[in-house]
CSV table of N, CA, C and O in Angstrom, one decimal:
chain,number,residue,atom,x,y,z
F,1,MET,N,0.9,-1.3,0.0
F,1,MET,CA,0.1,0.0,0.0
F,1,MET,C,0.9,1.3,0.0
F,1,MET,O,1.8,1.4,0.9
F,2,LYS,N,0.6,2.3,-1.0
F,2,LYS,CA,1.4,3.5,-1.1
F,2,LYS,C,1.0,4.4,0.0
F,2,LYS,O,-0.1,4.6,0.3
F,3,LYS,N,2.0,4.9,0.7
F,3,LYS,CA,1.6,5.9,1.8
F,3,LYS,C,1.7,7.3,1.3
F,3,LYS,O,2.3,7.6,0.4
F,4,LYS,N,0.8,8.0,2.0
F,4,LYS,CA,0.6,9.4,1.5
F,4,LYS,C,1.5,10.3,2.5
F,4,LYS,O,1.7,10.1,3.6
F,5,VAL,N,2.0,11.4,1.7
F,5,VAL,CA,2.9,12.3,2.4
F,5,VAL,C,1.9,13.3,3.4
F,5,VAL,O,0.8,13.4,3.2
F,6,GLU,N,2.4,13.1,4.8
F,6,GLU,CA,1.6,14.1,5.8
F,6,GLU,C,1.4,15.5,5.5
F,6,GLU,O,2.2,16.3,4.9
F,7,ILE,N,0.4,16.1,5.7
F,7,ILE,CA,-0.1,17.4,5.5
F,7,ILE,C,1.1,18.3,6.3
F,7,ILE,O,1.4,19.4,5.6
F,8,GLY,N,1.3,17.8,7.4
F,8,GLY,CA,2.5,19.0,8.1
F,8,GLY,C,3.9,18.9,7.5
F,8,GLY,O,4.4,19.9,7.4
F,9,THR,N,4.1,17.7,6.6
F,9,THR,CA,5.2,17.7,5.9
F,9,THR,C,5.2,18.7,4.7
F,9,THR,O,6.0,19.6,4.3
F,10,VAL,N,4.0,18.7,4.0
F,10,VAL,CA,3.8,19.8,2.9
F,10,VAL,C,3.8,21.1,3.5
F,10,VAL,O,4.4,21.9,2.9
F,11,VAL,N,3.0,21.3,4.7
F,11,VAL,CA,3.0,22.8,5.3
F,11,VAL,C,4.5,23.3,5.6
F,11,VAL,O,4.9,24.4,5.3
F,12,ARG,N,5.3,22.4,6.2
F,12,ARG,CA,6.8,22.7,6.6
F,12,ARG,C,7.4,23.1,5.3
F,12,ARG,O,8.1,24.0,5.2
F,13,THR,N,7.5,22.4,4.5
F,13,THR,CA,8.2,22.4,3.1
F,13,THR,C,7.8,23.7,2.5
F,13,THR,O,8.5,24.4,2.1
F,14,CYS,N,6.5,23.9,2.2
F,14,CYS,CA,6.1,25.2,1.8
F,14,CYS,C,6.4,26.5,2.5
F,14,CYS,O,6.8,27.5,1.9
F,15,THR,N,6.4,26.4,3.9
F,15,THR,CA,6.8,27.5,4.7
F,15,THR,C,8.1,27.7,4.6
F,15,THR,O,8.6,28.8,4.3
F,16,LEU,N,9.1,26.7,4.4
F,16,LEU,CA,10.4,26.9,4.3
F,16,LEU,C,10.7,27.5,2.9
F,16,LEU,O,11.6,28.4,2.7
F,17,ILE,N,10.1,27.0,1.8
F,17,ILE,CA,10.3,27.7,0.6
F,17,ILE,C,9.9,29.2,0.4
F,17,ILE,O,10.8,29.9,-0.1
F,18,LEU,N,8.8,29.3,1.1
F,18,LEU,CA,8.3,30.7,1.1
F,18,LEU,C,9.5,31.6,1.9
F,18,LEU,O,9.7,32.6,1.6
F,19,ALA,N,9.8,31.3,3.1
F,19,ALA,CA,10.8,31.8,4.0
F,19,ALA,C,12.2,32.1,3.1
F,19,ALA,O,12.7,33.3,3.1
F,20,LEU,N,12.6,31.1,2.3
F,20,LEU,CA,13.8,31.3,1.4
F,20,LEU,C,13.7,32.2,0.4
F,20,LEU,O,14.6,33.1,0.1
F,21,VAL,N,12.5,32.0,-0.4
F,21,VAL,CA,12.3,32.9,-1.3
F,21,VAL,C,12.1,34.3,-1.0
F,21,VAL,O,12.7,35.4,-1.6
F,22,ASN,N,11.5,34.6,0.2
F,22,ASN,CA,11.4,36.0,0.6
F,22,ASN,C,12.9,36.6,1.2
F,22,ASN,O,13.1,37.8,0.8
F,23,GLN,N,13.6,35.6,1.8
F,23,GLN,CA,15.1,36.0,2.1
F,23,GLN,C,15.8,36.4,0.9
F,23,GLN,O,16.4,37.4,1.0
F,24,PHE,N,15.6,35.7,-0.1
F,24,PHE,CA,16.4,35.9,-1.3
F,24,PHE,C,16.1,37.3,-2.1
F,24,PHE,O,16.9,38.1,-2.6
F,25,LEU,N,14.7,37.4,-2.0
F,25,LEU,CA,14.2,38.8,-2.7
F,25,LEU,C,14.6,39.9,-1.7
F,25,LEU,O,15.0,40.9,-2.3
F,26,GLU,N,14.8,39.8,-0.5
F,26,GLU,CA,15.4,40.8,0.3
F,26,GLU,C,16.9,41.1,-0.1
F,26,GLU,O,17.2,42.3,-0.2
F,27,ILE,N,17.6,40.0,-0.2
F,27,ILE,CA,19.0,40.2,-0.4
F,27,ILE,C,19.1,40.8,-1.8
F,27,ILE,O,20.0,41.5,-2.0
F,28,ALA,N,18.1,40.5,-2.8
F,28,ALA,CA,18.4,41.1,-4.1
F,28,ALA,C,17.8,42.7,-4.0
F,28,ALA,O,17.9,43.2,-5.2
F,29,GLY,N,17.3,43.1,-3.1
F,29,GLY,CA,16.9,44.5,-3.0
F,29,GLY,C,15.3,44.7,-3.1
F,29,GLY,O,14.7,45.8,-3.2
F,30,PHE,N,14.7,43.6,-3.2
F,30,PHE,CA,13.3,43.7,-3.3
F,30,PHE,C,12.5,43.7,-2.1
F,30,PHE,O,13.1,43.2,-1.3
F,31,CYS,N,11.4,44.4,-2.0
F,31,CYS,CA,10.7,44.3,-0.6
F,31,CYS,C,9.3,43.6,-0.9
F,31,CYS,O,8.2,44.1,-1.1
F,32,PRO,N,9.4,42.2,-0.8
F,32,PRO,CA,7.9,41.5,-0.9
F,32,PRO,C,7.1,41.6,0.0
F,32,PRO,O,5.8,41.6,-0.2
F,33,LEU,N,7.4,42.0,1.4
F,33,LEU,CA,6.4,42.5,2.4
F,33,LEU,C,6.5,43.8,2.7
F,33,LEU,O,7.2,44.2,3.4
F,34,PRO,N,5.8,44.8,1.9
F,34,PRO,CA,6.2,46.2,2.1
F,34,PRO,C,5.6,46.6,3.4
F,34,PRO,O,4.5,46.7,3.9
F,35,LEU,N,6.8,47.1,4.2
F,35,LEU,CA,6.6,47.9,5.4
F,35,LEU,C,7.4,49.1,5.6
F,35,LEU,O,8.2,49.2,4.6
F,36,GLU,N,6.9,50.0,6.5
F,36,GLU,CA,7.4,51.5,6.3
F,36,GLU,C,8.8,51.5,6.8
F,36,GLU,O,9.6,52.1,6.3
F,37,GLN,N,9.1,50.8,8.0
F,37,GLN,CA,10.5,50.8,8.4
F,37,GLN,C,11.2,49.4,8.0
F,37,GLN,O,11.0,48.4,8.2
F,38,GLU,N,12.3,49.8,7.4
F,38,GLU,CA,13.1,48.6,6.9
F,38,GLU,C,13.8,47.8,8.1
F,38,GLU,O,14.0,46.7,7.6
F,39,LYS,N,14.1,48.2,9.2
F,39,LYS,CA,14.6,47.6,10.2
F,39,LYS,C,13.4,46.5,10.8
F,39,LYS,O,13.7,45.3,11.0
F,40,VAL,N,12.2,47.1,10.9
F,40,VAL,CA,11.2,46.1,11.2
F,40,VAL,C,11.1,44.9,10.3
F,40,VAL,O,10.9,43.7,10.6
F,41,TYR,N,11.0,45.3,9.0
F,41,TYR,CA,11.1,44.3,7.9
F,41,TYR,C,12.1,43.2,8.0
F,41,TYR,O,11.9,42.1,7.9
F,42,GLU,N,13.4,43.8,7.9
F,42,GLU,CA,14.4,42.9,8.2
F,42,GLU,C,14.4,42.0,9.3
F,42,GLU,O,14.7,40.8,9.2
F,43,THR,N,13.9,42.6,10.6
F,43,THR,CA,13.8,41.6,11.8
F,43,THR,C,12.8,40.5,11.6
F,43,THR,O,13.0,39.5,11.8
F,44,LEU,N,11.6,41.2,10.9
F,44,LEU,CA,10.6,40.1,10.6
F,44,LEU,C,10.9,38.9,9.7
F,44,LEU,O,10.5,37.7,9.9
F,45,THR,N,11.7,39.4,8.8
F,45,THR,CA,12.2,38.3,7.8
F,45,THR,C,13.1,37.3,8.3
F,45,THR,O,13.2,36.1,8.1
F,46,GLY,N,14.0,38.0,9.1
F,46,GLY,CA,14.9,37.1,9.7
F,46,GLY,C,14.2,36.0,10.8
F,46,GLY,O,14.6,34.9,10.7
F,47,ILE,N,13.3,36.6,11.4
F,47,ILE,CA,12.5,35.7,12.5
F,47,ILE,C,12.1,34.7,11.7
F,47,ILE,O,11.9,33.4,11.9
F,48,PHE,N,11.1,35.0,10.6
F,48,PHE,CA,10.3,33.9,9.8
F,48,PHE,C,11.3,32.9,9.3
F,48,PHE,O,10.8,31.9,9.3
F,49,THR,N,12.3,33.3,8.6
F,49,THR,CA,13.3,32.5,8.0
F,49,THR,C,14.0,31.4,9.2
F,49,THR,O,13.9,30.2,8.8
F,50,ALA,N,14.1,32.0,10.2
F,50,ALA,CA,14.9,31.2,11.3
F,50,ALA,C,13.8,30.1,11.9
F,50,ALA,O,14.0,29.2,12.1
F,51,ALA,N,12.5,30.6,12.1
F,51,ALA,CA,11.5,29.8,12.6
F,51,ALA,C,11.0,28.6,11.6
F,51,ALA,O,11.2,27.5,11.9
F,52,ALA,N,10.9,28.9,10.3
F,52,ALA,CA,10.9,28.1,9.2
F,52,ALA,C,11.7,27.1,9.0
F,52,ALA,O,11.7,25.9,9.0
F,53,SER,N,13.1,27.5,9.1
F,53,SER,CA,14.3,26.6,9.1
F,53,SER,C,14.5,25.7,10.2
F,53,SER,O,14.7,24.7,10.2
F,54,LEU,N,14.2,26.1,11.3
F,54,LEU,CA,14.3,25.5,12.7
F,54,LEU,C,13.2,24.4,12.8
F,54,LEU,O,13.4,23.2,13.0
F,55,CYS,N,11.9,24.8,12.4
F,55,CYS,CA,10.8,23.7,12.2
F,55,CYS,C,11.2,22.7,11.0
F,55,CYS,O,10.9,21.6,11.5
F,56,ALA,N,11.7,23.1,10.0
F,56,ALA,CA,11.9,22.0,9.1
F,56,ALA,C,13.0,21.1,9.5
F,56,ALA,O,12.9,19.9,9.2
F,57,TRP,N,14.0,21.7,10.2
F,57,TRP,CA,15.2,20.9,10.6
F,57,TRP,C,14.8,19.8,11.7
F,57,TRP,O,15.0,18.7,11.8
F,58,TRP,N,14.0,20.6,12.5
F,58,TRP,CA,13.7,19.5,13.8
F,58,TRP,C,12.7,18.4,13.4
F,58,TRP,O,12.8,17.4,13.9
F,59,LYS,N,11.7,18.8,12.5
F,59,LYS,CA,10.9,17.6,12.1
F,59,LYS,C,11.5,16.7,11.4
F,59,LYS,O,10.9,15.6,11.2
F,60,ASN,N,12.6,16.8,10.7
F,60,ASN,CA,13.2,15.9,9.8
F,60,ASN,C,14.3,15.2,10.6
F,60,ASN,O,15.1,14.6,9.9
F,61,ASN,N,14.5,15.4,11.7
F,61,ASN,CA,15.6,14.8,12.7
F,61,ASN,C,14.9,14.0,13.9
F,61,ASN,O,14.2,14.5,14.3
F,62,SER,N,15.5,13.0,14.3
F,62,SER,CA,15.2,12.1,15.2
F,62,SER,C,15.5,12.6,16.6
F,62,SER,O,16.8,12.6,16.9
F,63,PHE,N,14.7,13.4,17.4
F,63,PHE,CA,15.1,13.6,18.8
F,63,PHE,C,14.5,12.9,19.9
F,63,PHE,O,15.0,12.7,20.9
F,64,SER,N,13.3,12.7,19.7
F,64,SER,CA,12.4,12.0,20.6
F,64,SER,C,12.8,10.6,20.9
F,64,SER,O,13.5,10.2,20.0
F,65,GLN,N,12.5,10.0,22.0
F,65,GLN,CA,12.9,8.6,22.2
F,65,GLN,C,12.2,7.6,21.2
F,65,GLN,O,12.7,6.6,20.8
F,66,GLU,N,10.9,8.0,20.8
F,66,GLU,CA,10.2,7.2,20.0
F,66,GLU,C,10.8,7.2,18.5
F,66,GLU,O,11.0,6.2,18.1
F,67,ALA,N,11.4,8.4,18.3
F,67,ALA,CA,12.0,8.4,16.8
F,67,ALA,C,13.3,7.9,16.9
F,67,ALA,O,13.5,7.0,15.9
F,68,LEU,N,14.0,7.8,18.0
F,68,LEU,CA,15.3,7.1,17.9
F,68,LEU,C,15.2,5.8,18.1
F,68,LEU,O,15.8,4.9,17.3
F,69,MET,N,14.1,5.2,18.7
F,69,MET,CA,13.9,3.8,18.7
F,69,MET,C,13.5,3.3,17.3
F,69,MET,O,13.8,2.1,17.0
F,70,ALA,N,12.7,4.2,16.6
F,70,ALA,CA,12.2,3.7,15.4
F,70,ALA,C,13.3,3.7,14.4
F,70,ALA,O,13.4,2.7,13.7
F,71,ASP,N,14.3,4.6,14.7
F,71,ASP,CA,15.6,4.6,13.6
F,71,ASP,C,16.3,3.2,13.9
F,71,ASP,O,16.8,2.5,13.1
F,72,GLU,N,16.5,2.9,15.3
F,72,GLU,CA,17.0,1.8,15.5
F,72,GLU,C,16.5,0.4,15.0
F,72,GLU,O,17.1,-0.5,14.5
F,73,TRP,N,15.0,0.4,15.2
F,73,TRP,CA,14.2,-0.8,14.8
F,73,TRP,C,14.4,-0.8,13.1
F,73,TRP,O,14.8,-1.9,12.6
F,74,LEU,N,14.6,0.4,12.3
F,74,LEU,CA,14.7,0.4,10.9
F,74,LEU,C,16.2,-0.2,10.5
F,74,LEU,O,16.2,-0.8,9.7
F,75,ARG,N,17.1,0.4,11.3
F,75,ARG,CA,18.7,-0.3,11.0
F,75,ARG,C,18.6,-1.7,11.2
F,75,ARG,O,19.2,-2.5,10.4
F,76,GLU,N,18.1,-2.3,12.3
F,76,GLU,CA,17.9,-3.7,12.4
F,76,GLU,C,17.4,-4.5,11.4
F,76,GLU,O,17.8,-5.3,11.2
F,77,GLU,N,16.1,-4.0,11.0
F,77,GLU,CA,15.5,-4.6,10.0
F,77,GLU,C,16.1,-4.7,8.6
F,77,GLU,O,16.4,-5.6,7.9
F,78,LYS,N,16.7,-3.6,8.3
F,78,LYS,CA,17.6,-3.4,7.1
F,78,LYS,C,18.9,-4.3,7.0
F,78,LYS,O,19.1,-5.0,6.2
F,79,GLU,N,19.5,-4.3,8.4
F,79,GLU,CA,20.7,-5.4,8.6
F,79,GLU,C,20.0,-7.0,8.5
F,79,GLU,O,20.7,-7.7,7.8
F,80,GLU,N,18.9,-7.1,9.0
F,80,GLU,CA,18.3,-8.6,8.9
F,80,GLU,C,18.0,-8.8,7.3
F,80,GLU,O,18.2,-9.8,7.0
F,81,LYS,N,17.6,-8.0,6.8
F,81,LYS,CA,17.2,-8.0,5.2
F,81,LYS,C,18.4,-8.4,4.5
F,81,LYS,O,18.5,-9.1,3.6
F,82,ARG,N,19.6,-7.6,4.7
F,82,ARG,CA,20.7,-7.7,4.1
F,82,ARG,C,21.4,-9.2,4.3
F,82,ARG,O,21.8,-9.6,3.5
F,83,GLU,N,21.3,-9.6,5.5
F,83,GLU,CA,21.9,-10.7,5.9
F,83,GLU,C,21.1,-12.0,5.1
F,83,GLU,O,21.8,-12.7,4.7
F,84,LYS,N,19.8,-11.9,5.2
F,84,LYS,CA,19.1,-12.8,4.3
F,84,LYS,C,19.3,-12.8,3.1
F,84,LYS,O,19.5,-13.9,2.6
F,85,LYS,N,19.6,-11.8,2.4
F,85,LYS,CA,19.9,-11.6,1.0
F,85,LYS,C,21.3,-12.2,0.7
F,85,LYS,O,21.3,-13.0,-0.3
F,86,GLU,N,22.2,-11.9,1.6
F,86,GLU,CA,23.6,-12.6,1.5
F,86,GLU,C,23.7,-14.1,1.7
F,86,GLU,O,24.5,-14.5,1.2
F,87,THR,N,23.0,-14.5,2.5
F,87,THR,CA,22.9,-15.9,2.8
F,87,THR,C,22.0,-16.7,1.9
F,87,THR,O,22.1,-17.8,1.8
F,88,GLY,N,21.1,-16.0,1.2
F,88,GLY,CA,20.1,-16.6,0.3
F,88,GLY,C,18.9,-17.2,1.0
F,88,GLY,O,18.3,-18.2,0.5
F,89,LYS,N,18.8,-16.9,2.4
F,89,LYS,CA,17.7,-17.3,3.1
F,89,LYS,C,16.6,-16.2,3.1
F,89,LYS,O,16.8,-15.4,3.5
F,90,GLY,N,15.3,-16.7,2.7
F,90,GLY,CA,14.3,-15.8,2.8
F,90,GLY,C,14.1,-15.0,1.6
F,90,GLY,O,14.9,-14.8,0.8
F,91,ASP,N,12.8,-14.7,1.4
F,91,ASP,CA,12.6,-14.0,0.1
F,91,ASP,C,12.8,-12.5,0.4
F,91,ASP,O,12.5,-11.8,1.1
F,92,VAL,N,13.6,-12.0,-0.7
F,92,VAL,CA,13.9,-10.3,-0.5
F,92,VAL,C,13.5,-9.6,-1.7
F,92,VAL,O,13.3,-10.1,-2.8
């Protein structure tokens, strides 16, 4: 059965892309979010980019005990599968 991509993954990816595009536009001298005070704009853009980047980075790395245990289980399963393939025992 084909697994679907989670909504949270799509939202995080879109947010990160939006933040990066916004940051590059600012660097290029464009003001995609027109605000009267340049300092306020720079601060908000920096916060937005940092938040989107941290969110995307955190969600794609295993920090919780459950995620770390799942990673270990996956490594063991792959090793077991590799061993079966090498010895010719079991369907792979």
